[in-house]
Amino acid sequence: METPCHTAGDIGRRVRDVARQLQSTALAAGTRKHYDSAWRFWAEWRQLAGLPLYLTGSDTAADARALRDFAAYCFHEHGNSAGTIEGKLSAIRYHHLIPEHGPGVDLKPHKIITDVLRGIGRRTAAPERRAP
């Protein structure tokens, strides 16, 4: 009888490693870079505010308020546009959703966040258009 060259545990580990690699390449390199930068910005803000890094997902209204406050911070303190903030919020959602990164919490968009982004858009001057 031939001895298998790999044990069940080896195969399981290899498959998990391949799955993680596939998952990590799901995002384009530029998107990953943007998400990592936005996540560092989030982590810095949470630390400055004396708050835990991850939202719990147990109170969606509280999570939405935390994201709203972060959006206001990005706009007021750093002059970020609504589009830039939307990208940062996507990064935060991604890092919360992926179990390897965070608690596996799905931070769905909430009306108070879309209202804040809409308000930022209204307060931001539209770019001047060039004459044809």
Short mmCIF file of N, CA and C in Angstrom, two decimals:
data_model
loop_
_atom_site.label_atom_id
_atom_site.label_comp_id
_atom_site.label_asym_id
_atom_site.label_seq_id
_atom_site.Cartn_x
_atom_site.Cartn_y
_atom_site.Cartn_z
N MET A 1 0.85 -1.18 0.00
CA MET A 1 0.00 0.00 0.00
C MET A 1 0.89 1.24 0.00
N GLU A 2 0.56 2.18 -0.87
CA GLU A 2 1.35 3.39 -1.02
C GLU A 2 0.98 4.39 0.07
N THR A 3 1.98 5.05 0.63
CA THR A 3 1.76 6.04 1.68
C THR A 3 1.47 7.39 1.02
N PRO A 4 0.39 8.05 1.40
CA PRO A 4 0.11 9.37 0.81
C PRO A 4 1.22 10.34 1.18
N CYS A 5 1.56 11.20 0.23
CA CYS A 5 2.66 12.14 0.48
C CYS A 5 2.21 13.34 1.31
N HIS A 6 0.93 13.50 1.47
CA HIS A 6 0.42 14.63 2.25
C HIS A 6 -0.65 14.13 3.22
N THR A 7 -0.65 14.70 4.38
CA THR A 7 -1.69 14.34 5.35
C THR A 7 -2.90 15.23 5.12
N ALA A 8 -4.01 14.86 5.71
CA ALA A 8 -5.23 15.66 5.59
C ALA A 8 -5.00 17.07 6.12
N GLY A 9 -4.23 17.18 7.20
CA GLY A 9 -3.94 18.51 7.76
C GLY A 9 -3.13 19.36 6.80
N ASP A 10 -2.16 18.74 6.09
CA ASP A 10 -1.36 19.47 5.11
C ASP A 10 -2.24 20.00 3.98
N ILE A 11 -3.12 19.14 3.49
CA ILE A 11 -4.00 19.55 2.39
C ILE A 11 -4.92 20.68 2.85
N GLY A 12 -5.48 20.56 4.04
CA GLY A 12 -6.34 21.62 4.57
C GLY A 12 -5.61 22.94 4.68
N ARG A 13 -4.38 22.92 5.17
CA ARG A 13 -3.58 24.15 5.29
C ARG A 13 -3.28 24.74 3.91
N ARG A 14 -2.91 23.87 2.97
CA ARG A 14 -2.59 24.36 1.62
C ARG A 14 -3.82 24.99 0.97
N VAL A 15 -4.96 24.35 1.12
CA VAL A 15 -6.18 24.88 0.53
C VAL A 15 -6.54 26.22 1.16
N ARG A 16 -6.41 26.33 2.48
CA ARG A 16 -6.69 27.61 3.15
C ARG A 16 -5.73 28.69 2.67
N ASP A 17 -4.45 28.35 2.50
CA ASP A 17 -3.47 29.32 2.00
C ASP A 17 -3.83 29.80 0.60
N VAL A 18 -4.22 28.86 -0.26
CA VAL A 18 -4.62 29.23 -1.62
C VAL A 18 -5.86 30.11 -1.58
N ALA A 19 -6.82 29.77 -0.75
CA ALA A 19 -8.05 30.57 -0.63
C ALA A 19 -7.72 31.99 -0.17
N ARG A 20 -6.83 32.14 0.80
CA ARG A 20 -6.44 33.48 1.26
C ARG A 20 -5.75 34.26 0.15
N GLN A 21 -4.89 33.58 -0.61
CA GLN A 21 -4.20 34.25 -1.72
C GLN A 21 -5.21 34.72 -2.77
N LEU A 22 -6.16 33.86 -3.10
CA LEU A 22 -7.18 34.24 -4.07
C LEU A 22 -8.01 35.42 -3.55
N GLN A 23 -8.35 35.37 -2.29
CA GLN A 23 -9.13 36.46 -1.69
C GLN A 23 -8.33 37.75 -1.71
N SER A 24 -7.05 37.68 -1.43
CA SER A 24 -6.24 38.90 -1.37
C SER A 24 -6.04 39.51 -2.75
N THR A 25 -6.17 38.71 -3.81
CA THR A 25 -6.02 39.26 -5.16
C THR A 25 -7.35 39.67 -5.77
N ALA A 26 -8.43 39.57 -5.02
CA ALA A 26 -9.74 39.98 -5.52
C ALA A 26 -9.77 41.48 -5.78
N LEU A 27 -9.02 42.24 -5.00
CA LEU A 27 -8.94 43.68 -5.19
C LEU A 27 -7.73 44.01 -6.05
N ALA A 28 -7.88 44.99 -6.91
CA ALA A 28 -6.74 45.46 -7.71
C ALA A 28 -5.69 46.04 -6.78
N ALA A 29 -4.45 46.04 -7.22
CA ALA A 29 -3.34 46.53 -6.39
C ALA A 29 -3.58 47.98 -5.96
N GLY A 30 -4.08 48.81 -6.87
CA GLY A 30 -4.34 50.20 -6.53
C GLY A 30 -5.44 50.34 -5.49
N THR A 31 -6.46 49.51 -5.60
CA THR A 31 -7.55 49.53 -4.61
C THR A 31 -7.04 49.09 -3.26
N ARG A 32 -6.23 48.03 -3.24
CA ARG A 32 -5.65 47.56 -1.97
C ARG A 32 -4.81 48.66 -1.32
N LYS A 33 -4.03 49.35 -2.13
CA LYS A 33 -3.17 50.44 -1.60
C LYS A 33 -4.05 51.55 -1.02
N HIS A 34 -5.10 51.92 -1.74
CA HIS A 34 -6.02 52.96 -1.25
C HIS A 34 -6.70 52.51 0.03
N TYR A 35 -7.18 51.27 0.07
CA TYR A 35 -7.86 50.75 1.25
C TYR A 35 -6.92 50.71 2.46
N ASP A 36 -5.68 50.30 2.24
CA ASP A 36 -4.72 50.25 3.35
C ASP A 36 -4.44 51.65 3.89
N SER A 37 -4.30 52.62 2.98
CA SER A 37 -4.07 54.00 3.41
C SER A 37 -5.27 54.54 4.18
N ALA A 38 -6.47 54.30 3.66
CA ALA A 38 -7.68 54.76 4.34
C ALA A 38 -7.84 54.08 5.69
N TRP A 39 -7.48 52.82 5.79
CA TRP A 39 -7.58 52.10 7.06
C TRP A 39 -6.62 52.69 8.09
N ARG A 40 -5.41 53.03 7.67
CA ARG A 40 -4.46 53.66 8.60
C ARG A 40 -5.02 55.00 9.09
N PHE A 41 -5.66 55.75 8.20
CA PHE A 41 -6.26 57.03 8.57
C PHE A 41 -7.38 56.81 9.59
N TRP A 42 -8.22 55.79 9.36
CA TRP A 42 -9.29 55.42 10.30
C TRP A 42 -8.71 55.05 11.66
N ALA A 43 -7.67 54.21 11.64
CA ALA A 43 -7.05 53.75 12.89
C ALA A 43 -6.49 54.94 13.67
N GLU A 44 -5.87 55.87 12.97
CA GLU A 44 -5.32 57.06 13.63
C GLU A 44 -6.45 57.88 14.26
N TRP A 45 -7.53 58.07 13.52
CA TRP A 45 -8.66 58.85 14.03
C TRP A 45 -9.28 58.18 15.25
N ARG A 46 -9.48 56.86 15.18
CA ARG A 46 -10.07 56.15 16.32
C ARG A 46 -9.17 56.26 17.55
N GLN A 47 -7.86 56.18 17.33
CA GLN A 47 -6.93 56.31 18.46
C GLN A 47 -6.99 57.72 19.04
N LEU A 48 -7.00 58.74 18.18
CA LEU A 48 -7.10 60.13 18.66
C LEU A 48 -8.38 60.35 19.46
N ALA A 49 -9.46 59.70 19.02
CA ALA A 49 -10.75 59.85 19.69
C ALA A 49 -10.87 58.96 20.92
N GLY A 50 -9.87 58.11 21.16
CA GLY A 50 -9.92 57.21 22.31
C GLY A 50 -10.96 56.11 22.16
N LEU A 51 -11.17 55.68 20.93
CA LEU A 51 -12.20 54.68 20.64
C LEU A 51 -11.56 53.38 20.14
N PRO A 52 -12.25 52.24 20.31
CA PRO A 52 -11.70 50.98 19.80
C PRO A 52 -11.62 51.01 18.27
N LEU A 53 -10.69 50.28 17.74
CA LEU A 53 -10.45 50.27 16.29
C LEU A 53 -11.66 49.76 15.51
N TYR A 54 -12.26 48.69 15.98
CA TYR A 54 -13.36 48.06 15.24
C TYR A 54 -14.71 48.43 15.83
N LEU A 55 -15.68 48.61 14.94
CA LEU A 55 -17.07 48.77 15.35
C LEU A 55 -17.62 47.37 15.61
N THR A 56 -18.61 47.28 16.48
CA THR A 56 -19.08 45.95 16.91
C THR A 56 -20.12 45.33 15.99
N GLY A 57 -20.91 46.14 15.33
CA GLY A 57 -21.99 45.61 14.51
C GLY A 57 -23.24 45.29 15.30
N SER A 58 -23.17 45.40 16.63
CA SER A 58 -24.33 45.06 17.45
C SER A 58 -25.36 46.19 17.50
N ASP A 59 -24.94 47.41 17.20
CA ASP A 59 -25.84 48.56 17.21
C ASP A 59 -25.60 49.33 15.91
N THR A 60 -26.43 49.06 14.90
CA THR A 60 -26.20 49.67 13.59
C THR A 60 -26.29 51.19 13.63
N ALA A 61 -27.16 51.73 14.47
CA ALA A 61 -27.27 53.19 14.57
C ALA A 61 -25.99 53.79 15.16
N ALA A 62 -25.43 53.15 16.18
CA ALA A 62 -24.18 53.64 16.78
C ALA A 62 -23.03 53.52 15.77
N ASP A 63 -22.99 52.43 15.02
CA ASP A 63 -21.95 52.27 14.00
C ASP A 63 -22.09 53.35 12.94
N ALA A 64 -23.34 53.63 12.52
CA ALA A 64 -23.57 54.66 11.51
C ALA A 64 -23.14 56.02 12.03
N ARG A 65 -23.41 56.31 13.30
CA ARG A 65 -22.97 57.59 13.87
C ARG A 65 -21.45 57.69 13.90
N ALA A 66 -20.78 56.58 14.20
CA ALA A 66 -19.31 56.58 14.20
C ALA A 66 -18.77 56.86 12.80
N LEU A 67 -19.37 56.25 11.80
CA LEU A 67 -18.95 56.49 10.42
C LEU A 67 -19.29 57.91 9.98
N ARG A 68 -20.43 58.41 10.44
CA ARG A 68 -20.82 59.79 10.14
C ARG A 68 -19.81 60.76 10.72
N ASP A 69 -19.43 60.53 11.98
CA ASP A 69 -18.46 61.42 12.63
C ASP A 69 -17.11 61.36 11.93
N PHE A 70 -16.71 60.18 11.48
CA PHE A 70 -15.46 60.05 10.74
C PHE A 70 -15.54 60.84 9.43
N ALA A 71 -16.68 60.75 8.74
CA ALA A 71 -16.86 61.49 7.50
C ALA A 71 -16.76 63.00 7.75
N ALA A 72 -17.40 63.46 8.83
CA ALA A 72 -17.33 64.89 9.17
C ALA A 72 -15.90 65.30 9.50
N TYR A 73 -15.17 64.44 10.21
CA TYR A 73 -13.77 64.70 10.54
C TYR A 73 -12.93 64.81 9.26
N CYS A 74 -13.13 63.90 8.33
CA CYS A 74 -12.38 63.93 7.07
C CYS A 74 -12.65 65.22 6.30
N PHE A 75 -13.91 65.65 6.30
CA PHE A 75 -14.28 66.87 5.59
C PHE A 75 -13.77 68.11 6.31
N HIS A 76 -14.09 68.23 7.58
CA HIS A 76 -13.79 69.45 8.33
C HIS A 76 -12.30 69.63 8.60
N GLU A 77 -11.64 68.58 9.02
CA GLU A 77 -10.24 68.69 9.42
C GLU A 77 -9.25 68.49 8.27
N HIS A 78 -9.65 67.76 7.24
CA HIS A 78 -8.71 67.44 6.17
C HIS A 78 -9.17 67.90 4.79
N GLY A 79 -10.36 68.49 4.71
CA GLY A 79 -10.84 69.02 3.45
C GLY A 79 -11.14 67.97 2.39
N ASN A 80 -11.43 66.75 2.82
CA ASN A 80 -11.74 65.69 1.85
C ASN A 80 -13.08 65.94 1.19
N SER A 81 -13.16 65.58 -0.08
CA SER A 81 -14.42 65.69 -0.81
C SER A 81 -15.32 64.50 -0.46
N ALA A 82 -16.57 64.61 -0.87
CA ALA A 82 -17.52 63.51 -0.61
C ALA A 82 -17.04 62.23 -1.28
N GLY A 83 -16.50 62.33 -2.49
CA GLY A 83 -16.01 61.15 -3.20
C GLY A 83 -14.84 60.49 -2.49
N THR A 84 -13.93 61.30 -1.98
CA THR A 84 -12.78 60.77 -1.23
C THR A 84 -13.26 60.07 0.03
N ILE A 85 -14.21 60.69 0.71
CA ILE A 85 -14.73 60.10 1.94
C ILE A 85 -15.47 58.79 1.64
N GLU A 86 -16.22 58.75 0.55
CA GLU A 86 -16.90 57.50 0.17
C GLU A 86 -15.88 56.38 -0.02
N GLY A 87 -14.75 56.69 -0.63
CA GLY A 87 -13.70 55.69 -0.80
C GLY A 87 -13.16 55.21 0.53
N LYS A 88 -12.97 56.14 1.47
CA LYS A 88 -12.47 55.77 2.80
C LYS A 88 -13.49 54.90 3.53
N LEU A 89 -14.76 55.24 3.41
CA LEU A 89 -15.81 54.44 4.05
C LEU A 89 -15.87 53.03 3.45
N SER A 90 -15.65 52.92 2.16
CA SER A 90 -15.61 51.59 1.53
C SER A 90 -14.47 50.77 2.11
N ALA A 91 -13.33 51.41 2.32
CA ALA A 91 -12.17 50.71 2.91
C ALA A 91 -12.48 50.24 4.32
N ILE A 92 -13.14 51.08 5.09
CA ILE A 92 -13.49 50.72 6.47
C ILE A 92 -14.46 49.54 6.47
N ARG A 93 -15.46 49.59 5.59
CA ARG A 93 -16.41 48.48 5.48
C ARG A 93 -15.69 47.19 5.10
N TYR A 94 -14.77 47.29 4.15
CA TYR A 94 -14.02 46.11 3.71
C TYR A 94 -13.23 45.51 4.86
N HIS A 95 -12.52 46.32 5.60
CA HIS A 95 -11.70 45.82 6.70
C HIS A 95 -12.55 45.23 7.83
N HIS A 96 -13.74 45.74 8.02
CA HIS A 96 -14.63 45.18 9.04
C HIS A 96 -15.25 43.86 8.58
N LEU A 97 -15.48 43.73 7.29
CA LEU A 97 -16.18 42.57 6.75
C LEU A 97 -15.30 41.33 6.65
N ILE A 98 -14.03 41.52 6.35
CA ILE A 98 -13.12 40.38 6.14
C ILE A 98 -12.68 39.84 7.49
N PRO A 99 -13.02 38.60 7.83
CA PRO A 99 -12.69 38.06 9.15
C PRO A 99 -11.20 38.09 9.49
N GLU A 100 -10.33 37.95 8.48
CA GLU A 100 -8.89 38.00 8.77
C GLU A 100 -8.47 39.38 9.26
N HIS A 101 -9.25 40.40 8.91
CA HIS A 101 -8.91 41.77 9.31
C HIS A 101 -9.65 42.18 10.58
N GLY A 102 -10.91 41.88 10.62
CA GLY A 102 -11.72 42.37 11.73
C GLY A 102 -12.76 41.37 12.17
N PRO A 103 -13.82 41.87 12.78
CA PRO A 103 -14.81 40.99 13.39
C PRO A 103 -15.79 40.35 12.42
N GLY A 104 -15.66 40.60 11.13
CA GLY A 104 -16.60 40.04 10.17
C GLY A 104 -17.95 40.73 10.20
N VAL A 105 -17.95 42.03 10.45
CA VAL A 105 -19.17 42.82 10.57
C VAL A 105 -19.46 43.51 9.24
N ASP A 106 -20.69 43.40 8.77
CA ASP A 106 -21.10 44.07 7.54
C ASP A 106 -21.68 45.44 7.89
N LEU A 107 -20.91 46.48 7.59
CA LEU A 107 -21.36 47.85 7.88
C LEU A 107 -22.10 48.38 6.65
N LYS A 108 -23.38 48.12 6.61
CA LYS A 108 -24.18 48.54 5.47
C LYS A 108 -24.34 50.07 5.48
N PRO A 109 -24.44 50.66 4.28
CA PRO A 109 -24.67 52.11 4.22
C PRO A 109 -25.94 52.49 4.99
N HIS A 110 -25.91 53.62 5.63
CA HIS A 110 -27.01 54.08 6.47
C HIS A 110 -27.41 55.48 6.01
N LYS A 111 -28.66 55.82 6.17
CA LYS A 111 -29.17 57.12 5.70
C LYS A 111 -28.40 58.29 6.28
N ILE A 112 -28.01 58.24 7.55
CA ILE A 112 -27.32 59.41 8.11
C ILE A 112 -25.96 59.62 7.43
N ILE A 113 -25.35 58.54 6.96
CA ILE A 113 -24.07 58.69 6.26
C ILE A 113 -24.30 59.28 4.87
N THR A 114 -25.32 58.78 4.16
CA THR A 114 -25.59 59.34 2.83
C THR A 114 -26.01 60.80 2.94
N ASP A 115 -26.73 61.16 4.01
CA ASP A 115 -27.11 62.56 4.21
C ASP A 115 -25.88 63.44 4.45
N VAL A 116 -24.93 62.95 5.25
CA VAL A 116 -23.71 63.72 5.50
C VAL A 116 -22.93 63.90 4.20
N LEU A 117 -22.80 62.84 3.42
CA LEU A 117 -22.08 62.94 2.15
C LEU A 117 -22.78 63.90 1.20
N ARG A 118 -24.10 63.86 1.18
CA ARG A 118 -24.86 64.79 0.34
C ARG A 118 -24.64 66.23 0.83
N GLY A 119 -24.63 66.42 2.15
CA GLY A 119 -24.38 67.75 2.70
C GLY A 119 -22.98 68.26 2.36
N ILE A 120 -22.01 67.37 2.41
CA ILE A 120 -20.64 67.75 2.03
C ILE A 120 -20.62 68.17 0.56
N GLY A 121 -21.31 67.41 -0.27
CA GLY A 121 -21.37 67.75 -1.69
C GLY A 121 -21.99 69.11 -1.92
N ARG A 122 -23.00 69.46 -1.15
CA ARG A 122 -23.65 70.76 -1.31
C ARG A 122 -22.79 71.91 -0.80
N ARG A 123 -21.97 71.65 0.21
CA ARG A 123 -21.12 72.70 0.77
C ARG A 123 -19.84 72.89 -0.02
N THR A 124 -19.51 71.93 -0.84
CA THR A 124 -18.30 72.00 -1.63
C THR A 124 -18.63 72.71 -2.93
N ALA A 125 -17.85 73.73 -3.23
CA ALA A 125 -18.10 74.49 -4.46
C ALA A 125 -17.87 73.60 -5.67
N ALA A 126 -18.76 73.74 -6.63
CA ALA A 126 -18.60 72.99 -7.88
C ALA A 126 -17.41 73.56 -8.64
N PRO A 127 -16.66 72.73 -9.30
CA PRO A 127 -15.51 73.25 -10.05
C PRO A 127 -15.97 74.17 -11.17
N GLU A 128 -15.18 75.20 -11.43
CA GLU A 128 -15.52 76.12 -12.51
C GLU A 128 -15.35 75.41 -13.84
N ARG A 129 -16.33 75.61 -14.70
CA ARG A 129 -16.27 74.97 -16.01
C ARG A 129 -15.61 75.92 -17.00
N ARG A 130 -14.82 75.33 -17.86
CA ARG A 130 -14.15 76.12 -18.88
C ARG A 130 -15.12 76.38 -20.02
N ALA A 131 -14.98 77.54 -20.62
CA ALA A 131 -15.82 77.87 -21.76
C ALA A 131 -15.44 76.99 -22.94
N PRO A 132 -16.43 76.58 -23.74
CA PRO A 132 -16.12 75.71 -24.89
C PRO A 132 -15.34 76.43 -25.96
#
